[in-house]
Coordinates of C-alpha atoms in Angstrom, one line a residue:
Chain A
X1 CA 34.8 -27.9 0.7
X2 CA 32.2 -27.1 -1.7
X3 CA 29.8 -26.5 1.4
X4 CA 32.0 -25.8 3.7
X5 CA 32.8 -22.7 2.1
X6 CA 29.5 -20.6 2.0
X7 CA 29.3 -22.0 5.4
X8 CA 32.3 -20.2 6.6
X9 CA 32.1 -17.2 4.7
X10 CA 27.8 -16.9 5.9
X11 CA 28.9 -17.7 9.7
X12 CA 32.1 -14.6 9.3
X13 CA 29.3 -12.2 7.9
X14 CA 26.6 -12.8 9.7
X15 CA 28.2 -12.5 13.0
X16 CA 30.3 -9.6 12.0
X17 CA 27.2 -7.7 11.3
X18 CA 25.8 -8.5 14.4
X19 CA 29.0 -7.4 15.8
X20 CA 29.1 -4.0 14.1
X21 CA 25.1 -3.2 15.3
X22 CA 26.7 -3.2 18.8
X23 CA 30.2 -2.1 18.3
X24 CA 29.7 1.0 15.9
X25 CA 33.5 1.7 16.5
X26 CA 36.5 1.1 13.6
X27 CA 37.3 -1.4 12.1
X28 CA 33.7 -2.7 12.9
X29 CA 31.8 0.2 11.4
X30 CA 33.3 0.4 7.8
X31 CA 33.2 -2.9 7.7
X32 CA 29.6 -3.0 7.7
X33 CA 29.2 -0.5 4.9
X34 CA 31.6 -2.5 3.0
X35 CA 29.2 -5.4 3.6
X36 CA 25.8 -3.3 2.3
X37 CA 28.3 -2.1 -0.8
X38 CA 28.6 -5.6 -1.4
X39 CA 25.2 -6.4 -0.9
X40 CA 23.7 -3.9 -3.5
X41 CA 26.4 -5.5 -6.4
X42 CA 25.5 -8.8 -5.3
X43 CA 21.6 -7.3 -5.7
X44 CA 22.1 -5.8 -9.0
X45 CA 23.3 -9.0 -10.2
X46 CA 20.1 -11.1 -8.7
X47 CA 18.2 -8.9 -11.5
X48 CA 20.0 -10.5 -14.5
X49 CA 19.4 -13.9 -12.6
X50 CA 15.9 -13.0 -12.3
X51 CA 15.8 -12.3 -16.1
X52 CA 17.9 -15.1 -17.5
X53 CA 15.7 -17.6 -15.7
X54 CA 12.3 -15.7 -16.5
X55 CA 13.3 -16.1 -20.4
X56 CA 14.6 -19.7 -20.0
X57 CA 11.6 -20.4 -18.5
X58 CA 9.3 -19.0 -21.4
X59 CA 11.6 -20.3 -24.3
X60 CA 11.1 -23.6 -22.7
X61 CA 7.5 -23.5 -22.9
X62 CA 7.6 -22.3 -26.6
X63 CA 10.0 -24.8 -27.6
X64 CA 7.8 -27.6 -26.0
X65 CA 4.7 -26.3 -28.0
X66 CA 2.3 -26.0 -24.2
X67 CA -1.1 -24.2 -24.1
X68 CA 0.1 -20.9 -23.2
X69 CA 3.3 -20.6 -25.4
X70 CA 1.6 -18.2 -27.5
X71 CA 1.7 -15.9 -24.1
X72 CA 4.9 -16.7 -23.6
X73 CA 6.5 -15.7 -27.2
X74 CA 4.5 -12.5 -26.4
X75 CA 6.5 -11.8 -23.4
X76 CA 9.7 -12.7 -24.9
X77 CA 9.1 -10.2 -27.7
X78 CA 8.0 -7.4 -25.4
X79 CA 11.1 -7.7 -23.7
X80 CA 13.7 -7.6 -26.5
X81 CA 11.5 -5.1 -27.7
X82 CA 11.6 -2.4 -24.4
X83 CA 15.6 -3.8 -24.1
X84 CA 16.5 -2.3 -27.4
X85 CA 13.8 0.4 -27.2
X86 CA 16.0 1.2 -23.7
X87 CA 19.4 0.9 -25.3
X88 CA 18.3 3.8 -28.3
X89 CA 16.8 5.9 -26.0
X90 CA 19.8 5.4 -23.0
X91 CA 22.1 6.3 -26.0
X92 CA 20.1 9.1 -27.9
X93 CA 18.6 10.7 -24.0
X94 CA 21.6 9.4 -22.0
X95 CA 19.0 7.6 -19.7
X96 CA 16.7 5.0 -20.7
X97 CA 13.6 6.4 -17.9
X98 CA 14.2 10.0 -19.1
X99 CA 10.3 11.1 -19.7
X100 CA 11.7 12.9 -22.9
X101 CA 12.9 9.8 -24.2
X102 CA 10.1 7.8 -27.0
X103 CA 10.5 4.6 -24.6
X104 CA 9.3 6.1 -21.7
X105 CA 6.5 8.0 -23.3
X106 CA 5.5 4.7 -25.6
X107 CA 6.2 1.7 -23.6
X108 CA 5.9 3.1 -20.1
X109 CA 3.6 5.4 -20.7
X110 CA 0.6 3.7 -22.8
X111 CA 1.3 0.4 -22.4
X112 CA 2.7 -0.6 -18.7
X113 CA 0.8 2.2 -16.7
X114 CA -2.7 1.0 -17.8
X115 CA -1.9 -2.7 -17.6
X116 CA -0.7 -2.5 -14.2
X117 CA -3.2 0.1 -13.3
X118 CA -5.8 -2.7 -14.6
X119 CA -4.4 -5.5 -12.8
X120 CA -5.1 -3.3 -9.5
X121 CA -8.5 -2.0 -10.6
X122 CA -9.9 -5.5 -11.5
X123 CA -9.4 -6.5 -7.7
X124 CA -12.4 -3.7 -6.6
X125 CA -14.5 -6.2 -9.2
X126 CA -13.1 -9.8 -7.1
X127 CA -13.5 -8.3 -4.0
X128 CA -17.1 -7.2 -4.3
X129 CA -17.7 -10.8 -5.1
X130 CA -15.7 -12.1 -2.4
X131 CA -16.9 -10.5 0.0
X132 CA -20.5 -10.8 -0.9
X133 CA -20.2 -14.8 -0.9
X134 CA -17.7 -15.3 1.9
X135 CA -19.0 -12.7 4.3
X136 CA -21.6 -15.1 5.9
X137 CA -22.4 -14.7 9.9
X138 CA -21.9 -18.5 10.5
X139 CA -19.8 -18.5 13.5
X140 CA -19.6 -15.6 16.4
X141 CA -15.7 -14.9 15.3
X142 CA -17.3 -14.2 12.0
X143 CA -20.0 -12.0 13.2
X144 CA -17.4 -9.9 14.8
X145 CA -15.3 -9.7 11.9
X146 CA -18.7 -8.8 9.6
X147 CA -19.7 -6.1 12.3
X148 CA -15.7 -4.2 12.7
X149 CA -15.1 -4.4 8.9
X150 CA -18.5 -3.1 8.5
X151 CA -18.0 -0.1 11.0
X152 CA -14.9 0.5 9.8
X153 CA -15.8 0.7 6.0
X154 CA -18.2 3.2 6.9
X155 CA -16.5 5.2 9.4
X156 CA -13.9 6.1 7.2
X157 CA -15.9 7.2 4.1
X158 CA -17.6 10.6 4.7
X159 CA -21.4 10.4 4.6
X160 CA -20.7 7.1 6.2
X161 CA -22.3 8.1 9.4
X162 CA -25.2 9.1 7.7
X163 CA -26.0 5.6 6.0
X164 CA -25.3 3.6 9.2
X165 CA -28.6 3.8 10.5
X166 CA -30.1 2.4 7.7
X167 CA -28.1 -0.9 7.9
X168 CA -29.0 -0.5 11.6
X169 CA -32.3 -1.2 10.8
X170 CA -32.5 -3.4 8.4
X171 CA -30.2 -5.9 10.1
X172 CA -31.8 -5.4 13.8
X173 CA -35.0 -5.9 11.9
X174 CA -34.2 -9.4 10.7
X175 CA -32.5 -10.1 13.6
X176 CA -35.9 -9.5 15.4
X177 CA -37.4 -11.4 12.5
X178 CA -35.0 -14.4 13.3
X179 CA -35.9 -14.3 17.0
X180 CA -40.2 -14.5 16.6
X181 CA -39.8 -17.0 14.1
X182 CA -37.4 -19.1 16.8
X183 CA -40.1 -18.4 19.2
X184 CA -43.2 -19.6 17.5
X185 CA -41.5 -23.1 16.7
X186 CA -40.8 -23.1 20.5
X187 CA -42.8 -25.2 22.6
X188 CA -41.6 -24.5 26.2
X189 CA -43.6 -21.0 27.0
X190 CA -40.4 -19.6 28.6
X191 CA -38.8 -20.5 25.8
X192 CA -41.2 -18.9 23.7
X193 CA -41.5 -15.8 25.8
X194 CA -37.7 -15.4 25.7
X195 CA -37.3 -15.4 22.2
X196 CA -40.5 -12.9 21.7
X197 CA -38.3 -10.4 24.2
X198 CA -35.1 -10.7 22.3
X199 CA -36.7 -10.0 19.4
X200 CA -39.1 -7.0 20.9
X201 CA -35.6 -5.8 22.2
X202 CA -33.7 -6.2 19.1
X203 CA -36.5 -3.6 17.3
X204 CA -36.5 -1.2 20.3
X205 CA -32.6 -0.7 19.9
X206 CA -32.6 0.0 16.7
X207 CA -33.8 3.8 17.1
X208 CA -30.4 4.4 20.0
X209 CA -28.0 2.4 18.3
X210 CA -28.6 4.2 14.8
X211 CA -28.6 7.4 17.0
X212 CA -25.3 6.2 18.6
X213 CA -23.6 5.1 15.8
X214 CA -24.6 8.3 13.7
X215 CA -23.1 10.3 16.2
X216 CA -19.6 7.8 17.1
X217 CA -19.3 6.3 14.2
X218 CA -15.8 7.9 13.2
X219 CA -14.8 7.2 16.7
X220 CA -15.3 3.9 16.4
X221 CA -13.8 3.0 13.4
X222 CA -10.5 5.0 14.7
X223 CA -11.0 2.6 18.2
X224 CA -11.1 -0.8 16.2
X225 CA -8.1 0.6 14.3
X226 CA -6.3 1.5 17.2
X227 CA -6.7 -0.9 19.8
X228 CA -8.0 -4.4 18.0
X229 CA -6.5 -3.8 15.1
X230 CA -3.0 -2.3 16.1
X231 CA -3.1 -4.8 19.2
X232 CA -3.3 -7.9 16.6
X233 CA -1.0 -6.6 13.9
X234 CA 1.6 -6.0 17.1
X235 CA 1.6 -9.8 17.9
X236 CA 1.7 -10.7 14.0
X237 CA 4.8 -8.5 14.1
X238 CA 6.6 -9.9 17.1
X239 CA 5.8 -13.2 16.1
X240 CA 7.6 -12.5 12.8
X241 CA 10.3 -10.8 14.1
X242 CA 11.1 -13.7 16.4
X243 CA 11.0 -15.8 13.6
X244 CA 13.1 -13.9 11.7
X245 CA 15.7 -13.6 14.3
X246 CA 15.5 -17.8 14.8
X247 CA 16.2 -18.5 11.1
X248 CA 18.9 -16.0 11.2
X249 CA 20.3 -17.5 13.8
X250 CA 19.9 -20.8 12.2
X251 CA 21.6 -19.8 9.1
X252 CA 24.4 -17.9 10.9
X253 CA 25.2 -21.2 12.5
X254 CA 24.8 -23.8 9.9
X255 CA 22.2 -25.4 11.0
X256 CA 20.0 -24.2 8.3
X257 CA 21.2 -24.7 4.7
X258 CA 18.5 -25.1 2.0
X259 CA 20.2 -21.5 0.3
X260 CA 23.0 -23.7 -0.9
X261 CA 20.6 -25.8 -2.8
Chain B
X1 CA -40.2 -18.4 -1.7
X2 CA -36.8 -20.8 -1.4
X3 CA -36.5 -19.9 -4.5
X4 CA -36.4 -16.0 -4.0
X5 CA -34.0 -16.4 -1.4
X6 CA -31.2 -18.7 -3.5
X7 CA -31.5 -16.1 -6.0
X8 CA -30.2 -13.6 -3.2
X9 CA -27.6 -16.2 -1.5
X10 CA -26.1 -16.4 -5.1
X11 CA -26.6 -13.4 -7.5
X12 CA -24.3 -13.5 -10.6
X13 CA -20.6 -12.3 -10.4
X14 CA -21.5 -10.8 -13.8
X15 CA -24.5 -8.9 -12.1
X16 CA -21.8 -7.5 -8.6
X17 CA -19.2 -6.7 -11.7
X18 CA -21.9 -4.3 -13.2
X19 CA -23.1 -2.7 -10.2
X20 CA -19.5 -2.3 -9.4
X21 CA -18.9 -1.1 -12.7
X22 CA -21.8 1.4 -12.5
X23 CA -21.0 2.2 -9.0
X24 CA -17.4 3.7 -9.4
X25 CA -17.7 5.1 -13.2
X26 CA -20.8 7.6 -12.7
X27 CA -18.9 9.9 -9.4
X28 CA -15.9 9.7 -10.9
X29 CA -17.4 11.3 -14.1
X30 CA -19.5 13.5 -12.0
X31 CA -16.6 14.4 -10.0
X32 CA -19.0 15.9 -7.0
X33 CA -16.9 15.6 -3.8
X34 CA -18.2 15.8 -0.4
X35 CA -17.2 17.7 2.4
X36 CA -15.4 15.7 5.5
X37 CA -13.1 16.3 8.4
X38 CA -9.4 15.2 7.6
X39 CA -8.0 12.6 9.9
X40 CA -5.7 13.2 12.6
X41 CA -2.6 11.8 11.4
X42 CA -3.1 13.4 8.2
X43 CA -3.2 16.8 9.5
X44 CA 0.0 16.0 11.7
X45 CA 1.6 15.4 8.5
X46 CA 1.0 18.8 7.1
X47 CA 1.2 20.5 10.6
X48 CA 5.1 19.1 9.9
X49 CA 5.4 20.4 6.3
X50 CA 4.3 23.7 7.2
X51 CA 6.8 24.3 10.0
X52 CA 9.3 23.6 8.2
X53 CA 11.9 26.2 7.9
X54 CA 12.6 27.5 4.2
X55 CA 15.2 25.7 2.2
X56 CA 15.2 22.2 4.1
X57 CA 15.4 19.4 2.6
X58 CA 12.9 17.0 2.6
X59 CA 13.8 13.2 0.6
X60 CA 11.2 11.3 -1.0
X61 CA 11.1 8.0 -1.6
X62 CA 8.9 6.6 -4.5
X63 CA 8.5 2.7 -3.7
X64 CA 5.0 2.0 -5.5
X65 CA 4.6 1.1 -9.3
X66 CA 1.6 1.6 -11.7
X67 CA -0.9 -1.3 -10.1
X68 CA -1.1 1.8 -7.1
X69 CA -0.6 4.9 -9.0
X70 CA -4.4 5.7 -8.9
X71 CA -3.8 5.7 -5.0
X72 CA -0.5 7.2 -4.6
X73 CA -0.1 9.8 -7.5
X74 CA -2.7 12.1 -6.7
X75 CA -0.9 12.6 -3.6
X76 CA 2.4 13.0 -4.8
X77 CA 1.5 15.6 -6.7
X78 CA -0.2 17.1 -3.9
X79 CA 2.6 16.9 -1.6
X80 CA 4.8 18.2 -4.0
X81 CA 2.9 21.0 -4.8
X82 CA 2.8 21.6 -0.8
X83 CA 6.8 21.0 -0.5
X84 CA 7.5 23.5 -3.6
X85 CA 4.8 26.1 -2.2
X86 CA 6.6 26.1 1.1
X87 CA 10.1 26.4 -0.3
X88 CA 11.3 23.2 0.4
X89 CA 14.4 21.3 -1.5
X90 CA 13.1 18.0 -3.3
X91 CA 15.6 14.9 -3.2
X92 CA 14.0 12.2 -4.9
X93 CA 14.4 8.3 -5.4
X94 CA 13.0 4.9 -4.7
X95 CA 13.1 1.2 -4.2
X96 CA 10.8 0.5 -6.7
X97 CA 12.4 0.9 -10.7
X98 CA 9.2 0.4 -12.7
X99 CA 7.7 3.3 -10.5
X100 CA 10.6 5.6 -10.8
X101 CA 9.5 7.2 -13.6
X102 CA 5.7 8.1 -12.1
X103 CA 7.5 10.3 -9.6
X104 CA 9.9 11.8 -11.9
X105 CA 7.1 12.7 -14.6
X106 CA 5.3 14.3 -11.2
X107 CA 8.0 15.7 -10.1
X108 CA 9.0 17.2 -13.7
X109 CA 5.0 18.5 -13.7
X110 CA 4.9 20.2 -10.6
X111 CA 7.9 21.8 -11.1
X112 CA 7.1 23.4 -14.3
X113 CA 4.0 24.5 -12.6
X114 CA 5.9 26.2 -10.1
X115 CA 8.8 27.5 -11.9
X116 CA 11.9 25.5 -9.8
X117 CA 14.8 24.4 -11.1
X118 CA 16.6 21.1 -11.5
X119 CA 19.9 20.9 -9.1
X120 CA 18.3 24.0 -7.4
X121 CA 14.8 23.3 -6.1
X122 CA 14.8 20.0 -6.7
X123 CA 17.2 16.6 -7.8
X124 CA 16.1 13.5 -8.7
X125 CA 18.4 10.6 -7.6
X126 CA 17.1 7.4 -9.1
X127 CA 17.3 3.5 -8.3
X128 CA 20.0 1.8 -6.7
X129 CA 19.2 -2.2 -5.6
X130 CA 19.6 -3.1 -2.4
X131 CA 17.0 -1.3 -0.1
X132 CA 17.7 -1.6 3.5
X133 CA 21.5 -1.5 2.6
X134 CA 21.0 1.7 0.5
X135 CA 18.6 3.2 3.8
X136 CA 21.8 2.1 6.2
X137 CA 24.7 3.8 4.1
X138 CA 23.0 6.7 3.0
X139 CA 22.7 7.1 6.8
X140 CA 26.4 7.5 7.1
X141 CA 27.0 9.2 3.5
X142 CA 24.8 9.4 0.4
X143 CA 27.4 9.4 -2.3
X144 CA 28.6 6.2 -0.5
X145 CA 25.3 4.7 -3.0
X146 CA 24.4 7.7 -5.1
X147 CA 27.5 9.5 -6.4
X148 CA 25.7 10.8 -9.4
X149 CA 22.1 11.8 -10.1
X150 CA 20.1 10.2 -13.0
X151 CA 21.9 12.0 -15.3
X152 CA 25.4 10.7 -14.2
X153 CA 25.8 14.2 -13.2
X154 CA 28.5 14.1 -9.8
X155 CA 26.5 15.2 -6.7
X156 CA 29.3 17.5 -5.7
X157 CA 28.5 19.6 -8.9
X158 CA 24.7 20.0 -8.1
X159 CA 24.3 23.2 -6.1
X160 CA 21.8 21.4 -3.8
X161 CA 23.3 18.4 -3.1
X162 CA 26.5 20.5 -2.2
X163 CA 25.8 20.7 1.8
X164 CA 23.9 17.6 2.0
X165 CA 25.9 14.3 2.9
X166 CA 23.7 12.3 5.0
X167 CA 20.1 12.2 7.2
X168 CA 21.4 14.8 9.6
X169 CA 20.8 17.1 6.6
X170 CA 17.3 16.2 5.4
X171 CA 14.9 17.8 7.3
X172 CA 12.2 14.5 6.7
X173 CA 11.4 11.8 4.6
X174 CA 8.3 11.5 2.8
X175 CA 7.9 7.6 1.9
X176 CA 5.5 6.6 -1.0
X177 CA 4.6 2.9 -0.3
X178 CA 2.8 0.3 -2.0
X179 CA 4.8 -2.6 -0.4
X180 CA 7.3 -3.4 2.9
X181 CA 9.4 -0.6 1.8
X182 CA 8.3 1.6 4.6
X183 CA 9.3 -0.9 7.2
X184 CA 12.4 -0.4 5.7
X185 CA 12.8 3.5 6.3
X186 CA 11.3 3.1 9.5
X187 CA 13.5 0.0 11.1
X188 CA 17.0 1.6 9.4
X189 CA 16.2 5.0 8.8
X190 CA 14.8 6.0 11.7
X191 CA 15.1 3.4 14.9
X192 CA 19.5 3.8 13.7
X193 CA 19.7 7.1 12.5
X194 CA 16.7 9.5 14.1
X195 CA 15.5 10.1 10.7
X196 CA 12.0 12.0 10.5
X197 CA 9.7 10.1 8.6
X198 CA 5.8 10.6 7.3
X199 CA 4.5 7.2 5.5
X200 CA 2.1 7.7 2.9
X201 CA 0.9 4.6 1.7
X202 CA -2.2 2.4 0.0
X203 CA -5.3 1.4 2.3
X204 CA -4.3 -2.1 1.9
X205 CA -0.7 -1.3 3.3
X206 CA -1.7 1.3 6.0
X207 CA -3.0 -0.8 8.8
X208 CA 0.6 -1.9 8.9
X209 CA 2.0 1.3 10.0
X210 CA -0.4 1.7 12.5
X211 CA 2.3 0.8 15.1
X212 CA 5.1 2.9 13.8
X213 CA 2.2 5.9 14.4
X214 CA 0.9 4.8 17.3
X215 CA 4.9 4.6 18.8
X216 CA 5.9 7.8 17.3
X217 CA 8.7 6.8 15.0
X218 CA 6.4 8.4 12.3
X219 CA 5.2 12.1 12.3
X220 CA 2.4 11.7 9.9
X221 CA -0.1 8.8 8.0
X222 CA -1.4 9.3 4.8
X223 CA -3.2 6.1 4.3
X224 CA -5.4 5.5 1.1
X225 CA -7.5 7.3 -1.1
X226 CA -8.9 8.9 2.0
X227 CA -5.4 10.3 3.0
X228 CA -5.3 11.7 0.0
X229 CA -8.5 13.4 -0.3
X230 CA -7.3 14.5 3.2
X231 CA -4.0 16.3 2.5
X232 CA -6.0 17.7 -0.8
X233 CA -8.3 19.5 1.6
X234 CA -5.7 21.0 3.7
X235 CA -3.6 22.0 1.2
X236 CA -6.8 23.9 -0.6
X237 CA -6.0 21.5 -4.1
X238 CA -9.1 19.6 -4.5
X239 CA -8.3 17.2 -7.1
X240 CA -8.8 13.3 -8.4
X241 CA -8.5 12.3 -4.9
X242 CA -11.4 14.1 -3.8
X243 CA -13.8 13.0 -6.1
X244 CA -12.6 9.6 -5.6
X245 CA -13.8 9.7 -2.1
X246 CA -17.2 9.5 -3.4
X247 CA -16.8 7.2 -5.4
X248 CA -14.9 4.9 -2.6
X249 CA -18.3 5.7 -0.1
X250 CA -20.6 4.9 -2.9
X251 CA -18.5 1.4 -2.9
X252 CA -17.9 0.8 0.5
X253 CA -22.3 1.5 1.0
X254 CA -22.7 -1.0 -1.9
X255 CA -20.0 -3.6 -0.8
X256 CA -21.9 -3.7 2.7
X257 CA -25.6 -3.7 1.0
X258 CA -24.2 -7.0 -0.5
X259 CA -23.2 -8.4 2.2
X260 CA -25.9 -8.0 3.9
X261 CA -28.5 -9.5 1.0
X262 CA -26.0 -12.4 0.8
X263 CA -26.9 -13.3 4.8
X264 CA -30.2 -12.6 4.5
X265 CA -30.4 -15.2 1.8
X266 CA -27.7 -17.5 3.9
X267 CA -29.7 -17.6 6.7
X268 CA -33.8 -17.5 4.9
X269 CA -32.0 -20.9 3.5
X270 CA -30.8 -22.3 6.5
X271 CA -34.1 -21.6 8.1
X272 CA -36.1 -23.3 4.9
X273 CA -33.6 -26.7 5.2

């Protein structure tokens, strides 16, 4: 019974909400907004779960003497720290957020708005670096992604169009560069003449395209986010949805059960 | 010669850190903006705002903490400025409770600034868990989840809050997102209830509501820094997000001039082996 249980009461629930989306009507549609009241208590209360095994966790690693228990003591103190810091000022402001209230202005204020505001910043450093090692042209998918992320970077910074056509060139250039040094190690003459032409042509676009892409650049950077972009990030989106939908269905019927682990 | 070119396939992290460094401190302290066209779905957002009759009220929902508040606050103040200007009503809350307090200190700013009054001009609502199940029954009836404001204060008793029992009586919601909140207020608020939403979120999260813009189900985008810079322009209130734009093109040039030494060297390398 001890499965059988959460099994019923999930299966009950789950169908009458699917119910209720179809059939508005009484008693279906209170019944769903019973369900959501129910769902925000039984929300509230995954908080103090959330805290009670946050601290177990870190008390743990304190009481077991690891590497990082000195981190861990300091987290524990922070938090009975802000919790009674909270209580005072819930009790002296009648709300513990009110921006009159010394918690707010202290704790909030000076100590969690720059450290999360730090967190976020120090990504602009890792993804510089990222990008500048994993960036690399080595396959044509790669090259594609290099070239839109590139456009689109610029296209939607103003004076972007303006520096496009010096990337233009430089790139073309090696690209021609690439293309004469392939053809002198060529032997074949038709080999050789190819590669001279590719690389002649790569240096006689470079003057249209940076003319192009000076003038379209905006343009383009809206197209790859509209069509690519939103065309891709459709298909990610049905694809989770359908998902979605499956597991519910799974968990509606039994069939999955790991949440009673 | 092989030597020149490992040097450029791997410069220092240290060395990228300082140019970055360098690269975003010096326009932000200069604070010299440049001039730009704001994007489309940007001015469809304020197009909205500005035909709005006086006195509607327009919900905002502040679901981004402090890791985005150098994205997102700039342009909540902005917007707020715009909504009081225009003699909108403010409702506010969110699904985020560590970034609850940005938009009350914002909305406490801007209203000082502008002389409006709590329970008149504006109300702030607060946090209750539960997101999508908070969107859905504030749909039917909002004291069914907030029966008080912040305060504990009874919405009944708050002269703004008197006529206003559900989305038929907000005029549009203005979502603040860092996360899948907007999904959210789009797939509850309005595919069930008609709900008239603008999304203003970080770059990162603003190629995901690319379809909802694309389909109509919301008015406006404000995506990014850029969005915000945007909606600064048009509401003539040039401020931090402005002169952040240069310092995001001045980033974005650099990011790209990096990449492209990096494949120079990749491929010089290649060639040499």
């Amino acid at each position: 019974m001890k499965k059988e249980i959460p099994l019923i009461i999930t299966f009950i629930s789950g169908l009458l909400l699917v119910v209720a989306l179809f059939i508005p009507h009484e008693p279906f549609g209170s019944l769903q907004e019973r369900f959501n009241d129910w769902y925000i208590i039984v929300s509230g209360f995954t908080l103090i779960l959330g805290v009670d095994s946050l601290l177990l966790y870190h008390y743990r690693k304190i009481k077991r003497k690891e590497k990082d228990a000195p981190y861990s003591a300091i987290l524990i103190f922070s938090f009975v720290t802000v919790l009674i810091w909270g209580i005072y000022s819930g009790i002296k402001h009648g709300n513990p957020f009110a921006p009159t209230s010394t918690f707010l202005r202290y704790f909030y204020t000076y100590i969690f708005v720059p450290l999360g505001a730090t967190m976020f910043a120090l990504l602009s450093f890792f993804i510089a670096s990222a990008a500048y090692r994993a960036f690399r042209a080595r396959t044509f998918n790669a090259t594609l992604l290099l070239i839109s992320a590139g456009l689109v970077m610029l296209g939607r910074v103003p004076k972007g169009e303006e520096t496009i056509p010096y990337f233009i060139g430089i790139t073309l250039i090696l690209i021609a560069l690439i293309f004469a040094l392939e053809g002198i190690q060529r032997v074949n003459p038709y080999e050789k003449a190819l590669f001279f032409v590719l690389s002649i042509l790569s240096l006689g676009v470079i003057f249209p395209s940076s003319i192009l892409l000076k003038k379209y650049l905006p343009f383009i950077a809206d197209w790859v986010m509209n069509i690519p972009q939103l065309g891709a990030k459709r298909g990610i989106f049905i694809g989770i949805s359908l998902g979605a939908i499956a597991m519910s269905i799974r968990i509606i019927l039994g069939i999955e059960r790991t949440y009673l682990k | 010669m092989k030597n020149f070119f490992e040097k450029l396939a791997r410069i220092d992290r240290r060395i990228i850190y300082l140019i970055v460094f360098i690269s975003v401190t010096i326009p932000l302290l200069t604070r010299k903006g440049f001039k730009f066209e704001p994007l489309q779905e940007v001015k469809n957002a304020y197009d909205f705002i500005e035909k709005l009759p006086e006195g509607s009220a327009v919900m905002i929902s502040i679901d981004y903490d402090a890791a985005s508040m150098p994205e997102l606050q700039p342009l909540l103040e902005v917007v707020l400025t715009h909504l009081f200007r225009n003699n909108l009503k403010i409702i506010m809350l969110g699904h985020w409770p560590l970034g609850l307090p940005l938009g009350q200190i914002a909305l406490e700013k801007i209203a000082k600034e502008m002389n409006k009054k709590y329970g008149e001009d504006y109300v702030f609502l607060g946090y209750r868990p539960g997101v999508a199940a908070v969107i859905l029954n504030m749909g039917k009836e909002i004291r069914g989840v907030f029966n008080s404001d912040y305060r504990g204060k009874p919405l009944d008793s708050i002269p703004l809050m008197k006529n206003i029992h559900n989305y038929n009586d907000i005029a549009l919601l203005i979502g603040f997102e860092a996360g899948a909140t907007g999904d959210y207020w789009v797939q509850f608020g309005q595919a069930r209830f008609g709900l008239k939403i603008i999304i203003t979120s970080t770059a990162v999260v603003t190629p995901d509501m690319y379809p909802y813009y694309q389909a109509g189900q919301i008015i406006g985008l404000i995506g990014g820094l850029r969005g915000a810079a945007d909606y600064e322009i048009l509401v003539n209130k040039k401020g931090f997000a402005y002169a952040g734009m240069t310092a995001q093109t001045v980033i974005h040039i650099i990011i790209i001039a990096l990449i492209l030494l990096g494949n120079i060297g990749y491929f010089a390398l290649r060639r040499l082996r």
